[in-house]
């Protein structure tokens, strides 16, 4: 049977059971399996990665009047989750080498109102995560990881999304494992898990002994057929990560050495999941270069998905963001080539040839 046929089998079995009187059999099984695979006490399945982030902040009792530190080098979904919780996002600059959050800036921007730090593992990279975790602990702040792009990445032998108090993941298509749309949280903390599960379902599942519906929540449930698909794909998580890592390394080899393009090697102790192949672009007009690659059929974060540093994002101007020059430069110079499970060897050759050709002619044009 093909992978697709097996996925369809899992979907059909779940549809055959509907309407399921318990209502959440597949999601509950997915949660048990996610917790076991990651060696954590709790997994809570939700309807998206954005919902996972929002739910995580609510589970930490973060709301109006609170500040949350997050990297300026992030996607808009992280920012939206903070504002959806009613809190104020404070953007932190990138470290001197353009990787991860700058610890000095984190410390400088920590105030009496700061409640949490949300590092974002863009392109599956976890630079500086363990140092950040140590700082969060010493400063009494919650560390909530946006690990949506980091399924299977490790740092110092620890799995991304299990270092902080809560890890947030997406099951949207294009992530390492997916079921179309979905997400989940991982935590070892019983109270966070109870609150997250309650918030996900209009506070109808309160902690044992607590009254139901004492607070307002949301409907962030993961639909049963999608949970069945996610269970199916979870079985292939290790293979999916291995495949992406191989694809990324193959692409680095095929592209080889080109002036102006520098492979963004992982930090010592980090093993990224190969979500994207990652270069720093040291050519003129790096954003235009990434856009040109996108037009030539090489999907990438800046060119295709218009990634820009959050403090420069038009949708964030009402947040009176501070300038974060290193993050702006790091994002503008980031060439993160999106890899997919189904990307073939022929695709990798085509992508590599396009990158080489465009980089070489770009230098000439300059
Ligand atoms: C995909 C993604 C999200 C949002 O996940 P959705 O499932 O699309 O809501 C958040 N943060 C990062 C870093 C992502 O890559």
Coordinates of C-alpha atoms and ligand atoms in Angstrom, one line a residue:
X1 CA 0.0 0.0 0.0
X2 CA 1.2 3.5 -0.8
X3 CA 1.6 6.1 2.0
X4 CA -1.4 7.9 0.7
X5 CA -3.5 4.8 0.7
X6 CA -2.5 4.1 4.3
X7 CA -3.4 7.7 5.3
X8 CA -6.7 7.3 3.6
X9 CA -7.3 4.0 5.5
X10 CA -6.7 5.8 8.8
X11 CA -9.1 8.6 7.7
X12 CA -11.8 6.1 6.6
X13 CA -11.6 4.2 9.9
X14 CA -12.1 7.4 11.8
X15 CA -15.1 8.5 9.6
X16 CA -16.6 5.0 10.0
X17 CA -16.7 5.6 13.8
X18 CA -18.5 8.9 13.4
X19 CA -20.5 10.1 15.1
X20 CA -18.3 9.0 17.9
X21 CA -20.2 9.3 21.2
X22 CA -17.0 10.2 23.1
X23 CA -16.3 12.8 20.5
X24 CA -12.6 12.9 21.0
X25 CA -11.3 9.3 20.7
X26 CA -8.8 10.1 17.9
X27 CA -7.6 13.3 19.5
X28 CA -7.2 11.7 22.9
X29 CA -5.2 8.8 21.3
X30 CA -3.1 11.3 19.4
X31 CA -2.3 13.2 22.6
X32 CA -1.2 10.0 24.4
X33 CA 1.0 9.1 21.4
X34 CA 2.5 12.6 21.2
X35 CA 3.3 12.6 24.9
X36 CA 4.9 9.1 24.7
X37 CA 7.0 10.0 21.5
X38 CA 8.3 13.1 23.2
X39 CA 8.8 11.7 26.7
X40 CA 6.6 14.4 28.2
X41 CA 3.6 14.1 30.6
X42 CA 1.1 16.0 28.5
X43 CA 0.2 16.7 24.9
X44 CA -2.9 18.8 24.0
X45 CA -4.1 18.7 20.4
X46 CA -5.6 21.9 19.0
X47 CA -6.7 23.2 15.6
X48 CA -3.6 25.1 14.6
X49 CA -0.1 26.2 15.6
X50 CA -1.5 29.7 16.2
X51 CA -4.1 28.2 18.5
X52 CA -1.4 26.3 20.3
X53 CA 0.6 29.5 20.9
X54 CA -2.5 31.4 22.1
X55 CA -3.6 28.6 24.3
X56 CA -0.1 28.2 25.8
X57 CA 0.0 31.9 26.8
X58 CA -3.5 31.6 28.4
X59 CA -2.4 28.5 30.2
X60 CA 0.4 30.6 31.8
X61 CA -2.3 33.1 32.9
X62 CA -0.8 35.7 30.6
X63 CA -3.2 38.5 29.7
X64 CA -3.8 42.3 29.6
X65 CA -1.1 44.3 31.2
X66 CA 1.5 41.6 30.7
X67 CA 4.5 41.8 28.4
X68 CA 5.9 38.9 26.3
X69 CA 9.4 38.9 24.8
X70 CA 9.8 37.4 21.4
X71 CA 12.4 37.7 18.6
X72 CA 11.9 40.4 16.0
X73 CA 13.0 37.6 13.6
X74 CA 9.7 35.8 13.6
X75 CA 6.5 35.1 11.6
X76 CA 3.4 37.2 12.2
X77 CA 1.6 34.2 13.8
X78 CA 3.7 34.4 17.0
X79 CA 2.8 38.1 17.3
X80 CA -0.9 37.5 16.7
X81 CA -1.0 34.9 19.5
X82 CA 0.5 37.3 22.0
X83 CA -2.0 40.1 21.1
X84 CA -4.9 37.5 21.0
X85 CA -4.0 36.7 24.6
X86 CA -4.3 40.5 25.4
X87 CA -0.6 40.8 26.2
X88 CA 1.9 43.3 24.7
X89 CA 4.6 41.8 22.4
X90 CA 8.1 43.2 23.0
X91 CA 10.5 42.5 20.1
X92 CA 14.1 41.4 20.9
X93 CA 17.0 41.9 18.5
X94 CA 19.0 39.0 17.1
X95 CA 22.3 38.1 18.6
X96 CA 25.5 39.6 17.2
X97 CA 26.0 36.7 14.8
X98 CA 22.4 37.0 13.6
X99 CA 21.2 33.8 15.3
X100 CA 18.6 33.5 18.0
X101 CA 17.6 36.1 20.5
X102 CA 20.3 38.5 21.9
X103 CA 20.5 37.7 25.6
X104 CA 21.7 41.2 26.5
X105 CA 18.6 42.7 24.7
X106 CA 16.4 40.1 26.4
X107 CA 17.7 41.3 29.8
X108 CA 17.5 45.0 28.9
X109 CA 13.8 44.6 27.8
X110 CA 12.7 42.5 30.8
X111 CA 10.5 44.7 33.0
X112 CA 8.2 44.2 36.0
X113 CA 5.4 43.4 33.6
X114 CA 7.4 40.7 31.6
X115 CA 5.8 37.3 32.1
X116 CA 7.2 35.1 29.3
X117 CA 9.8 34.6 26.6
X118 CA 8.7 33.0 23.3
X119 CA 11.7 31.9 21.2
X120 CA 10.9 31.0 17.7
X121 CA 12.8 28.2 16.0
X122 CA 12.7 29.5 12.5
X123 CA 13.9 27.0 9.8
X124 CA 14.2 24.4 12.6
X125 CA 17.1 26.3 14.2
X126 CA 17.4 26.4 18.0
X127 CA 20.4 28.8 18.4
X128 CA 20.9 29.9 22.0
X129 CA 17.8 28.1 23.4
X130 CA 19.5 26.5 26.4
X131 CA 21.0 29.9 27.5
X132 CA 17.7 31.5 27.1
X133 CA 16.0 28.8 29.2
X134 CA 18.6 29.4 31.9
X135 CA 17.9 33.1 31.8
X136 CA 14.1 32.6 31.9
X137 CA 14.5 30.4 34.9
X138 CA 16.7 32.8 36.8
X139 CA 14.4 35.7 36.0
X140 CA 11.2 33.8 36.9
X141 CA 9.7 34.0 33.4
X142 CA 7.8 31.3 31.5
X143 CA 9.6 29.9 28.4
X144 CA 7.1 29.1 25.7
X145 CA 8.7 27.7 22.6
X146 CA 7.3 28.3 19.1
X147 CA 8.5 25.0 17.7
X148 CA 6.2 25.0 14.7
X149 CA 9.1 24.6 12.3
X150 CA 11.2 22.5 14.7
X151 CA 9.6 19.1 15.0
X152 CA 12.5 16.7 15.6
X153 CA 15.3 19.4 16.0
X154 CA 17.5 18.8 19.0
X155 CA 19.9 21.0 21.0
X156 CA 22.4 19.6 23.4
X157 CA 20.5 16.3 23.0
X158 CA 17.2 17.9 24.1
X159 CA 14.2 17.9 21.7
X160 CA 13.0 21.3 20.5
X161 CA 9.6 22.1 22.2
X162 CA 10.4 20.2 25.4
X163 CA 13.1 22.6 26.8
X164 CA 10.6 25.4 27.9
X165 CA 7.6 25.1 30.1
X166 CA 5.4 24.6 27.0
X167 CA 6.3 23.8 23.4
X168 CA 3.9 24.7 20.6
X169 CA 3.7 22.9 17.3
X170 CA 1.7 23.2 14.0
X171 CA 0.3 20.3 11.9
X172 CA -0.4 22.5 8.9
X173 CA 0.6 21.2 5.5
X174 CA 4.3 21.9 4.8
X175 CA 5.4 21.3 8.4
X176 CA 7.5 18.2 9.1
X177 CA 4.3 16.2 10.0
X178 CA 0.9 17.5 9.1
X179 CA -2.8 16.7 8.8
X180 CA -3.8 19.7 6.7
X181 CA -4.5 22.0 9.6
X182 CA -3.8 21.4 13.3
X183 CA -1.4 21.8 16.2
X184 CA -0.4 20.6 19.6
X185 CA 1.2 21.7 22.9
X186 CA 3.7 19.7 24.9
X187 CA 4.2 20.3 28.7
X188 CA 5.3 18.4 31.8
X189 CA 3.3 20.8 34.0
X190 CA -0.1 19.4 35.2
X191 CA -1.6 22.9 35.8
X192 CA -0.6 24.2 32.4
X193 CA -2.0 21.1 30.7
X194 CA -5.3 21.3 32.6
X195 CA -5.7 25.0 31.7
X196 CA -4.7 24.4 28.0
X197 CA -7.2 21.5 27.7
X198 CA -10.0 23.6 29.3
X199 CA -9.3 26.7 27.2
X200 CA -9.3 24.6 24.0
X201 CA -12.9 23.6 24.7
X202 CA -14.7 26.6 26.2
X203 CA -13.5 25.7 29.7
X204 CA -15.9 22.7 29.7
X205 CA -13.1 20.3 30.9
X206 CA -11.9 22.0 34.1
X207 CA -9.4 20.6 36.6
X208 CA -10.8 17.9 38.8
X209 CA -12.9 19.5 41.5
X210 CA -13.1 22.9 39.8
X211 CA -16.4 24.2 38.4
X212 CA -17.0 23.9 34.7
X213 CA -17.3 26.9 32.5
X214 CA -16.0 29.3 35.2
X215 CA -14.0 31.1 32.6
X216 CA -14.5 31.8 28.9
X217 CA -12.5 29.7 26.5
X218 CA -12.3 29.0 22.7
X219 CA -13.2 26.2 20.4
X220 CA -9.6 25.2 19.4
X221 CA -10.5 21.4 19.1
X222 CA -8.7 19.4 16.5
X223 CA -11.3 17.7 14.3
X224 CA -11.4 13.9 14.7
X225 CA -10.6 13.0 11.0
X226 CA -7.6 15.3 11.2
X227 CA -6.5 13.7 14.5
X228 CA -6.7 10.3 12.8
X229 CA -4.5 11.6 9.9
X230 CA -2.0 13.2 12.4
X231 CA -1.8 9.8 14.3
X232 CA -0.9 8.1 11.0
X233 CA 1.8 10.7 10.1
X234 CA 3.2 10.7 13.7
X235 CA 4.3 7.1 13.1
X236 CA 6.6 8.5 10.3
X237 CA 8.0 11.4 12.3
X238 CA 11.5 10.0 12.6
X239 CA 11.6 9.0 8.9
X240 CA 10.3 12.4 7.9
X241 CA 13.0 14.2 9.9
X242 CA 15.7 11.9 8.5
X243 CA 14.4 12.6 5.0
X244 CA 14.4 16.4 5.4
X245 CA 17.9 16.3 6.9
X246 CA 19.2 14.3 3.9
X247 CA 17.4 16.6 1.5
X248 CA 19.0 19.7 3.1
X249 CA 22.5 18.2 3.0
X250 CA 22.0 17.0 -0.5
X251 CA 21.0 20.5 -1.5
X252 CA 24.0 22.1 0.2
X253 CA 26.3 19.6 -1.7
X254 CA 24.5 20.3 -5.1
X255 CA 24.7 24.1 -4.7
X256 CA 28.3 23.9 -3.5
X257 CA 30.5 26.9 -2.9
X258 CA 29.2 30.2 -4.4
X259 CA 30.5 33.6 -3.6
X260 CA 27.8 35.6 -1.7
X261 CA 26.0 32.5 -0.4
X262 CA 27.1 31.1 3.0
X263 CA 25.6 27.9 4.4
X264 CA 24.2 28.7 7.8
X265 CA 25.9 25.9 9.7
X266 CA 24.1 24.7 12.9
X267 CA 25.4 26.0 16.2
X268 CA 27.6 23.5 18.1
X269 CA 25.4 20.9 19.8
X270 CA 22.4 21.6 17.6
X271 CA 21.0 19.1 15.1
X272 CA 18.3 20.9 13.0
X273 CA 15.5 18.9 11.4
X274 CA 16.1 20.1 7.9
X275 CA 12.8 22.0 7.7
X276 CA 14.6 24.4 5.3
X277 CA 18.0 24.6 3.8
X278 CA 19.5 27.8 5.1
X279 CA 22.0 30.3 3.7
X280 CA 23.0 33.8 4.5
X281 CA 22.9 35.9 1.4
X282 CA 25.8 38.3 1.2
X283 CA 24.8 39.7 -2.2
X284 CA 23.5 43.2 -3.0
X285 CA 19.7 43.6 -2.4
X286 CA 19.3 40.2 -0.7
X287 CA 15.5 40.5 -0.5
X288 CA 15.3 41.1 -4.2
X289 CA 17.5 38.1 -4.7
X290 CA 15.2 35.8 -2.7
X291 CA 12.2 37.2 -4.6
X292 CA 14.0 36.5 -7.9
X293 CA 14.5 32.9 -6.7
X294 CA 10.9 32.6 -5.8
X295 CA 9.9 33.8 -9.3
X296 CA 12.3 31.2 -10.7
X297 CA 10.5 28.4 -8.8
X298 CA 12.6 28.1 -5.7
X299 CA 10.2 28.6 -2.8
X300 CA 11.7 30.4 0.2
X301 CA 10.7 32.3 3.3
X302 CA 11.5 35.9 2.2
X303 CA 10.7 35.6 -1.5
X304 CA 7.6 33.4 -1.4
X305 CA 6.1 34.0 2.0
X306 CA 7.3 37.7 2.4
X307 CA 8.9 37.0 5.8
X308 CA 10.1 40.3 7.3
X309 CA 11.3 41.2 10.8
X310 CA 8.2 41.7 13.0
X311 CA 9.1 45.3 14.1
X312 CA 9.1 46.3 10.4
X313 CA 5.9 44.4 9.6
X314 CA 3.1 46.7 8.5
X315 CA 0.7 44.9 10.8
X316 CA 2.9 45.6 13.8
X317 CA 3.3 49.3 13.6
X318 CA 0.5 50.0 16.2
X319 CA 2.7 48.1 18.7
X320 CA 5.2 50.9 18.8
X321 CA 8.0 48.4 18.1
X322 CA 11.6 49.3 19.0
X323 CA 14.2 49.1 16.3
X324 CA 16.0 45.7 16.0
X325 CA 18.6 46.3 13.3
X326 CA 20.4 42.9 13.6
X327 CA 17.2 41.0 13.3
X328 CA 16.1 43.1 10.3
X329 CA 19.4 42.3 8.6
X330 CA 19.3 38.6 9.5
X331 CA 15.8 38.2 8.1
X332 CA 16.6 40.2 4.9
X333 CA 19.7 38.1 4.3
X334 CA 18.0 34.8 5.2
X335 CA 17.6 32.3 2.3
X336 CA 15.5 29.5 3.8
X337 CA 14.6 27.2 0.9
X338 CA 11.4 25.3 1.8
X339 CA 11.8 21.5 1.5
X340 CA 8.9 19.1 1.3
X341 CA 8.4 15.5 2.0
X342 CA 7.7 14.9 -1.7
X343 CA 10.7 16.9 -3.0
X344 CA 12.6 14.5 -5.3
X345 CA 16.3 14.3 -6.3
X346 CA 15.3 15.8 -9.7
X347 CA 13.7 18.7 -7.8
X348 CA 16.8 19.2 -5.7
X349 CA 18.9 19.3 -8.9
X350 CA 16.6 21.9 -10.4
X351 CA 16.6 24.0 -7.2
X352 CA 20.4 23.9 -7.0
X353 CA 20.9 24.8 -10.6
X354 CA 18.5 27.8 -10.3
X355 CA 20.3 29.0 -7.1
X356 CA 23.7 28.7 -8.7
X357 CA 22.6 30.4 -11.9
X358 CA 20.8 33.3 -10.2
X359 CA 23.6 33.9 -7.7
X360 CA 26.3 33.9 -10.4
X361 CA 24.4 36.3 -12.7
X362 CA 23.4 38.5 -9.7
X363 CA 27.0 39.1 -8.9
X364 CA 27.7 40.0 -12.6
X365 CA 24.8 42.4 -12.6
X366 CA 26.1 44.1 -9.5
Ligands
LIG1 C1 3.4 27.6 10.8 C2 3.9 28.4 11.9 C3 3.0 29.0 12.9 C4 1.5 28.9 12.8 O1 1.0 27.6 12.6 P1 -0.5 27.5 11.9 O2 -0.8 26.0 12.1 O3 -0.4 27.9 10.5 O4 -1.4 28.3 12.7 C5 3.5 29.7 13.9 N1 4.9 29.9 14.0 C6 5.7 29.4 13.1 C7 7.2 29.6 13.3 C8 5.3 28.7 12.0 O5 6.1 28.2 11.1

